């Protein structure tokens, strides 16, 4: 009798399309205290290290389910992201390259403050910033638009030379991921808030939805067109266990 158990959650073979996995770092003490980290270099705490180890195992299972598909890992240069990336690299055997453009938003005067302190001191600025108004600078630092642009520039550059069917894993940060995803997917700025941020050590997956295409209908000439992207997974970190009827409520059987 065939098994009715659900199949494991794995990335299906990408075929001619490449994928990008945005992966947020594990927890830090500032995350736990609800402090605005920005580009302050705060290390993972014990919980964050455990999260990184567990999530790395899940992602490695996804990536290595198609062992011939190439994988490239790139990380923000901030230690919380780099340590998270190294947990995955230890399982897959890949190197980790570093790109400072994958950092979190520079938060200027807000860095190190709790969100309650920011709300008390900068009520109008934080309200407008949380609504993704494009010209608002976090604590006098970066705007959402500036962060999105540098993130997308870094991702597209790191994709160069990655063969078809390959996956780029980007170990980065929550706020930077959200706006980069929105820009990569082509969402207008007034809809960027439709995407949630990522929880610690959760990930999102996008896939190229538009490959190179012939220049003319009956021509073998290939014209490179800007890649379009589609969202496959968002803010994923684990899956629920299948429901099983408690033994005392099941059908009586003789054994």
XYZ file of N, CA, C and O in Angstrom, residues 30-162:
532
model
N 20.193 42.649 21.392
C 19.454 43.862 21.046
C 18.095 43.518 20.431
O 17.128 44.248 20.644
N 18.017 42.432 19.666
C 16.702 41.976 19.207
C 15.807 41.673 20.398
O 14.634 42.071 20.439
N 16.353 40.955 21.370
C 15.566 40.559 22.532
C 15.096 41.779 23.320
O 13.997 41.776 23.881
N 15.895 42.834 23.353
C 15.544 44.056 24.084
C 14.769 45.041 23.214
O 14.444 46.131 23.678
N 14.491 44.693 21.961
C 13.787 45.558 21.007
C 14.533 46.874 20.792
O 13.948 47.942 20.793
N 15.859 46.750 20.604
C 16.667 47.909 20.288
C 16.879 47.987 18.776
O 17.009 46.963 18.104
N 16.938 49.203 18.269
C 17.201 49.428 16.854
C 18.692 49.150 16.624
O 19.540 49.874 17.100
N 19.003 48.095 15.884
C 20.403 47.718 15.678
C 21.040 48.475 14.527
O 22.167 48.950 14.644
N 20.329 48.535 13.406
C 20.911 49.177 12.241
C 22.226 48.528 11.871
O 22.332 47.311 11.762
N 23.264 49.331 11.716
C 24.572 48.818 11.333
C 25.510 48.641 12.523
O 26.708 48.380 12.340
N 24.990 48.772 13.742
C 25.783 48.420 14.921
C 26.083 46.928 14.862
O 25.206 46.120 14.575
N 27.332 46.563 15.146
C 27.752 45.172 14.944
C 27.542 44.369 16.224
O 28.453 44.216 17.041
N 26.336 43.841 16.369
C 25.955 43.098 17.568
C 25.967 41.604 17.242
O 25.359 41.170 16.256
N 26.640 40.824 18.079
C 26.788 39.388 17.823
C 25.509 38.631 18.170
O 24.650 39.118 18.921
N 25.399 37.416 17.643
C 24.311 36.534 18.038
C 24.397 36.223 19.526
O 25.494 36.062 20.077
N 23.241 36.132 20.178
C 23.237 35.619 21.543
C 23.081 34.098 21.490
O 23.073 33.491 20.409
N 22.957 33.454 22.656
C 22.881 31.991 22.689
C 21.662 31.483 21.932
O 21.724 30.462 21.231
N 20.545 32.183 22.078
C 19.350 31.795 21.346
C 19.585 31.928 19.847
O 19.209 31.056 19.045
N 20.217 33.016 19.427
C 20.500 33.224 18.017
C 21.413 32.165 17.432
O 21.226 31.737 16.285
N 22.407 31.733 18.189
C 23.287 30.672 17.715
C 22.502 29.377 17.521
O 22.713 28.652 16.532
N 21.599 29.081 18.447
C 20.763 27.885 18.314
C 19.837 27.998 17.106
O 19.646 27.040 16.355
N 19.257 29.178 16.916
C 18.396 29.390 15.749
C 19.166 29.200 14.454
O 18.670 28.568 13.506
N 20.367 29.743 14.388
C 21.174 29.628 13.178
C 21.508 28.174 12.880
O 21.459 27.738 11.718
N 21.847 27.421 13.915
C 22.179 26.019 13.720
C 20.984 25.229 13.192
O 21.108 24.435 12.249
N 19.817 25.471 13.788
C 18.630 24.737 13.359
C 18.203 25.132 11.947
O 17.912 24.285 11.104
N 18.167 26.436 11.690
C 17.751 26.901 10.369
C 18.738 26.451 9.297
O 18.337 26.116 8.173
N 20.025 26.432 9.628
C 21.023 25.972 8.665
C 20.757 24.528 8.259
O 20.895 24.164 7.085
N 20.349 23.699 9.222
C 20.033 22.317 8.896
C 18.849 22.206 7.948
O 18.853 21.397 7.015
N 17.834 23.038 8.181
C 16.663 23.030 7.300
C 17.019 23.500 5.896
O 16.621 22.893 4.892
N 17.782 24.588 5.819
C 18.156 25.106 4.509
C 19.109 24.163 3.779
O 19.001 23.983 2.551
N 20.028 23.558 4.503
C 20.938 22.608 3.859
C 20.154 21.444 3.275
O 20.466 20.951 2.189
N 19.117 20.997 3.989
C 18.276 19.931 3.458
C 17.598 20.339 2.168
O 17.477 19.552 1.227
N 17.143 21.600 2.112
C 16.536 22.105 0.878
C 17.557 22.130 -0.256
O 17.305 21.649 -1.366
N 18.719 22.702 0.018
C 19.704 22.913 -1.028
C 20.303 21.603 -1.526
O 20.516 21.413 -2.728
N 20.555 20.684 -0.621
C 21.245 19.463 -0.988
C 20.296 18.379 -1.487
O 20.732 17.286 -1.843
N 19.000 18.687 -1.527
C 18.056 17.744 -2.129
C 18.261 17.668 -3.636
O 17.835 16.726 -4.286
N 18.906 18.698 -4.201
C 19.313 18.683 -5.613
C 20.820 18.895 -5.631
O 21.301 20.015 -5.835
N 21.592 17.811 -5.402
C 23.026 17.954 -5.125
C 23.844 18.540 -6.261
O 24.927 19.072 -6.034
N 23.370 18.468 -7.486
C 24.148 18.997 -8.604
C 23.887 20.478 -8.860
O 24.551 21.094 -9.699
N 22.897 21.050 -8.171
C 22.571 22.464 -8.383
C 23.582 23.336 -7.649
O 23.811 23.147 -6.453
N 24.194 24.283 -8.340
C 25.214 25.120 -7.689
C 24.611 26.045 -6.634
O 23.485 26.517 -6.774
N 25.393 26.288 -5.587
C 24.984 27.159 -4.484
C 26.078 28.193 -4.254
O 27.273 27.865 -4.268
N 25.669 29.427 -4.045
C 26.598 30.498 -3.695
C 26.049 31.186 -2.449
O 24.860 31.504 -2.397
N 26.896 31.389 -1.431
C 26.470 32.033 -0.184
C 27.183 33.372 -0.064
O 28.410 33.448 -0.149
N 26.412 34.421 0.141
C 26.976 35.751 0.345
C 26.328 36.347 1.586
O 25.155 36.093 1.864
N 27.089 37.114 2.341
C 26.613 37.610 3.624
C 26.925 39.097 3.790
O 27.918 39.614 3.271
N 26.066 39.755 4.546
C 26.408 41.049 5.124
C 27.696 40.903 5.918
O 28.007 39.824 6.439
N 28.452 41.987 6.022
C 29.696 41.915 6.784
C 29.478 42.057 8.283
O 30.439 41.932 9.051
N 28.263 42.306 8.734
C 28.001 42.396 10.170
C 28.007 40.986 10.768
O 27.493 40.044 10.176
N 28.569 40.857 11.958
C 28.877 39.534 12.503
C 27.638 38.672 12.711
O 27.708 37.444 12.581
N 26.502 39.268 13.038
C 25.309 38.456 13.279
C 24.852 37.739 12.007
O 24.374 36.605 12.068
N 25.016 38.383 10.864
C 24.667 37.749 9.588
C 25.759 36.772 9.159
O 25.466 35.664 8.684
N 27.002 37.173 9.317
C 28.109 36.319 8.875
C 28.150 35.017 9.686
O 28.362 33.933 9.120
N 27.931 35.097 10.998
C 27.909 33.882 11.819
C 26.773 32.956 11.388
O 26.924 31.725 11.376
N 25.640 33.548 11.032
C 24.513 32.752 10.549
C 24.874 32.058 9.244
O 24.606 30.859 9.060
N 25.491 32.791 8.325
C 25.898 32.208 7.041
C 26.899 31.073 7.235
O 26.840 30.042 6.542
N 27.823 31.242 8.173
C 28.840 30.215 8.393
C 28.232 28.922 8.907
O 28.755 27.833 8.636
N 27.115 29.015 9.639
C 26.454 27.800 10.111
C 25.961 26.967 8.935
O 26.008 25.732 8.964
N 25.480 27.620 7.883
C 25.040 26.901 6.685
C 26.237 26.377 5.903
O 26.247 25.216 5.449
N 27.250 27.204 5.741
C 28.422 26.795 4.971
C 29.104 25.571 5.582
O 29.663 24.735 4.863
N 29.044 25.449 6.909
C 29.650 24.300 7.574
C 28.965 22.999 7.166
O 29.581 21.930 7.200
N 27.704 23.080 6.767
C 26.961 21.886 6.358
C 27.053 21.627 4.863
O 27.077 20.477 4.430
N 27.085 22.679 4.067
C 27.081 22.506 2.617
C 28.480 22.445 2.018
O 28.655 21.997 0.880
N 29.482 22.924 2.756
C 30.836 22.931 2.248
C 31.143 24.108 1.328
O 32.221 24.154 0.726
N 30.229 25.064 1.240
C 30.449 26.226 0.378
C 31.208 27.317 1.128
O 31.184 27.384 2.358
N 31.857 28.187 0.379
C 32.497 29.363 0.958
C 31.451 30.451 1.186
O 30.383 30.452 0.573
N 31.770 31.390 2.052
C 30.921 32.551 2.290
C 31.674 33.795 1.840
O 32.760 34.087 2.346
N 31.109 34.506 0.887
C 31.673 35.793 0.512
C 30.926 36.891 1.260
O 29.810 36.675 1.750
N 31.534 38.063 1.351
C 30.998 39.159 2.156
C 30.752 40.365 1.269
O 31.577 40.695 0.409
N 29.618 41.006 1.482
C 29.289 42.216 0.724
C 28.640 43.207 1.691
O 27.543 42.952 2.208
N 29.301 44.321 1.949
C 28.813 45.306 2.915
C 27.504 45.951 2.486
O 26.796 46.532 3.323
N 27.157 45.862 1.205
C 25.899 46.437 0.738
C 24.691 45.675 1.269
O 23.549 46.152 1.172
N 24.917 44.506 1.848
C 23.831 43.698 2.400
C 23.575 44.004 3.871
O 22.815 43.298 4.538
N 24.177 45.072 4.381
C 23.942 45.473 5.770
C 22.495 45.929 5.989
O 21.782 46.260 5.048
N 22.131 45.992 7.258
C 20.843 46.563 7.639
C 20.873 48.076 7.409
O 21.927 48.682 7.190
N 19.715 48.693 7.478
C 19.579 50.143 7.361
C 20.461 50.864 8.383
O 20.474 50.505 9.567
N 21.185 51.880 7.921
C 21.919 52.717 8.865
C 20.912 53.607 9.587
O 20.196 54.395 8.972
N 20.851 53.464 10.923
C 19.817 54.138 11.700
C 20.243 55.400 12.413
O 19.471 55.933 13.226
N 21.444 55.899 12.152
C 21.860 57.174 12.731
C 21.639 57.248 14.231
O 22.081 56.380 14.991
N 20.913 58.289 14.666
C 20.707 58.534 16.097
C 19.809 57.493 16.750
O 19.736 57.431 17.986
N 19.116 56.684 15.962
C 18.220 55.685 16.545
C 18.951 54.429 17.012
O 18.422 53.671 17.828
N 20.143 54.188 16.503
C 20.821 52.932 16.818
C 21.145 52.848 18.310
O 21.682 53.781 18.898
N 20.780 51.725 18.873
C 20.984 51.495 20.300
C 19.801 51.861 21.160
O 19.712 51.444 22.320
N 18.856 52.653 20.620
C 17.647 53.002 21.358
C 16.604 51.897 21.222
O 16.536 51.210 20.203
N 15.789 51.720 22.237
C 14.658 50.805 22.098
C 13.600 51.478 21.220
O 13.583 52.712 21.074
N 12.718 50.677 20.671
C 11.667 51.262 19.846
C 10.740 52.151 20.670
O 10.230 53.161 20.176
N 10.528 51.822 21.939
C 9.727 52.694 22.801
C 10.402 54.054 22.972
O 9.736 55.101 22.960
N 11.729 54.052 23.124
C 12.461 55.321 23.257
C 12.386 56.136 21.968
O 12.254 57.361 22.011
N 12.474 55.451 20.829
C 12.375 56.163 19.548
C 10.985 56.770 19.385
O 10.838 57.930 18.962
N 9.960 56.017 19.737
C 8.585 56.522 19.626
C 8.385 57.738 20.523
O 7.733 58.717 20.148
N 8.967 57.716 21.720
C 8.835 58.844 22.644
C 9.586 60.079 22.158
O 9.111 61.217 22.320
N 10.752 59.875 21.564
C 11.631 60.991 21.209
C 11.412 61.492 19.782
O 11.545 62.689 19.507
N 11.097 60.570 18.886
C 10.944 60.914 17.457
C 9.591 60.406 16.937
O 9.547 59.620 15.988
N 8.488 60.805 17.552
C 7.189 60.187 17.216
C 6.780 60.357 15.756
O 6.286 59.401 15.141
N 6.963 61.537 15.200
C 6.533 61.763 13.814
C 7.453 61.060 12.831
O 6.994 60.450 11.857
N 8.764 61.124 13.082
C 9.721 60.498 12.167
C 9.534 58.985 12.123
O 9.531 58.393 11.034
N 9.380 58.341 13.295
C 9.243 56.885 13.297
C 7.907 56.473 12.684
O 7.817 55.458 11.995
N 6.866 57.277 12.858
C 5.577 56.951 12.249
C 5.682 56.972 10.729
O 5.216 56.053 10.050
N 6.332 57.978 10.190
C 6.460 58.093 8.734
C 7.413 57.034 8.188
O 7.197 56.479 7.114
N 8.475 56.735 8.943
C 9.427 55.718 8.513
C 8.775 54.339 8.490
O 8.967 53.564 7.551
N 7.965 54.028 9.500
C 7.303 52.729 9.543
C 6.245 52.589 8.452
O 5.840 51.474 8.130
N 5.818 53.697 7.885
C 4.896 53.649 6.745
C 5.624 53.622 5.405
O 5.001 53.710 4.350
N 6.947 53.495 5.451
C 7.780 53.403 4.244
C 7.729 54.654 3.381
O 7.902 54.584 2.155
N 7.501 55.804 3.972
C 7.542 57.019 3.170
C 8.971 57.195 2.650
O 9.931 57.178 3.419
N 9.132 57.333 1.323
C 10.447 57.163 0.709
C 11.536 58.119 1.152
O 12.703 57.751 1.187
N 11.211 59.358 1.520
C 12.257 60.321 1.833
C 12.668 60.348 3.285
O 13.551 61.136 3.655
N 12.065 59.532 4.132
C 12.351 59.577 5.566
C 13.615 58.789 5.889
O 13.752 57.628 5.500
N 14.516 59.435 6.614
C 15.777 58.804 6.996
C 15.679 58.279 8.423
O 15.303 59.018 9.340
N 16.025 57.026 8.606
C 15.980 56.414 9.940
C 17.023 57.075 10.827
O 18.226 56.903 10.624
N 16.578 57.864 11.790
C 17.507 58.523 12.696
C 18.491 59.438 12.004
O 19.588 59.677 12.504
N 18.132 59.942 10.828
C 19.057 60.747 10.044
C 19.974 59.925 9.166
O 20.863 60.464 8.501
N 19.766 58.612 9.132
C 20.616 57.719 8.344
C 20.076 57.502 6.941
O 19.946 58.445 6.164
N 19.729 56.248 6.622
C 19.312 55.892 5.273
C 17.795 55.910 5.105
O 17.050 55.703 6.069
N 17.370 56.090 3.868
C 15.962 55.929 3.525
C 15.720 54.487 3.093
O 16.654 53.738 2.766
N 14.443 54.080 3.084
C 14.083 52.750 2.601
C 14.538 52.553 1.154
O 15.008 51.478 0.772
N 14.357 53.587 0.344
C 14.686 53.488 -1.081
C 16.182 53.268 -1.273
O 16.605 52.452 -2.114
N 17.003 53.972 -0.510
C 18.447 53.799 -0.624
C 18.869 52.383 -0.225
O 19.726 51.772 -0.874
N 18.263 51.869 0.835
C 18.590 50.508 1.274
C 18.193 49.497 0.201
O 18.969 48.587 -0.145
N 16.992 49.644 -0.340
C 16.519 48.718 -1.369
C 17.441 48.718 -2.576
O 17.769 47.659 -3.127
N 17.884 49.904 -2.988
C 18.719 49.991 -4.187
C 20.056 49.310 -3.986
O 20.515 48.544 -4.843
N 20.729 49.570 -2.854
C 22.040 48.944 -2.658
C 21.908 47.438 -2.480
O 22.771 46.667 -2.937
N 20.836 47.001 -1.831
C 20.604 45.565 -1.674
C 20.422 44.884 -3.030
O 21.048 43.860 -3.326
N 19.554 45.440 -3.859
C 19.296 44.833 -5.165
C 20.549 44.873 -6.037
O 20.866 43.901 -6.738
N 21.290 45.974 -5.989
C 22.548 46.043 -6.734
C 23.484 44.910 -6.320
O 24.106 44.239 -7.167
N 23.605 44.685 -5.021
C 24.498 43.635 -4.515
C 24.021 42.258 -4.950
O 24.815 41.401 -5.361
N 22.720 42.029 -4.871
C 22.179 40.713 -5.218
C 22.384 40.418 -6.700
O 22.837 39.321 -7.081
N 22.060 41.373 -7.554
C 22.215 41.142 -8.990
C 23.679 40.949 -9.371
O 24.001 40.132 -10.242
N 24.572 41.676 -8.704
C 25.998 41.508 -8.986
C 26.476 40.132 -8.542
O 27.255 39.472 -9.242
N 26.016 39.674 -7.377
C 26.443 38.363 -6.884
C 25.805 37.207 -7.650
O 26.287 36.074 -7.578
N 24.731 37.486 -8.367
C 24.123 36.473 -9.233
C 24.910 36.259 -10.511
O 24.773 35.217 -11.156
N 25.719 37.237 -10.904
C 26.441 37.140 -12.165
C 27.340 35.907 -12.159
O 28.078 35.653 -11.220
N 27.249 35.136 -13.214
C 28.066 33.936 -13.330
C 27.498 32.720 -12.640
O 28.036 31.611 -12.795
N 26.419 32.872 -11.863
C 25.797 31.708 -11.236
C 25.037 30.946 -12.312
O 24.165 31.505 -12.979
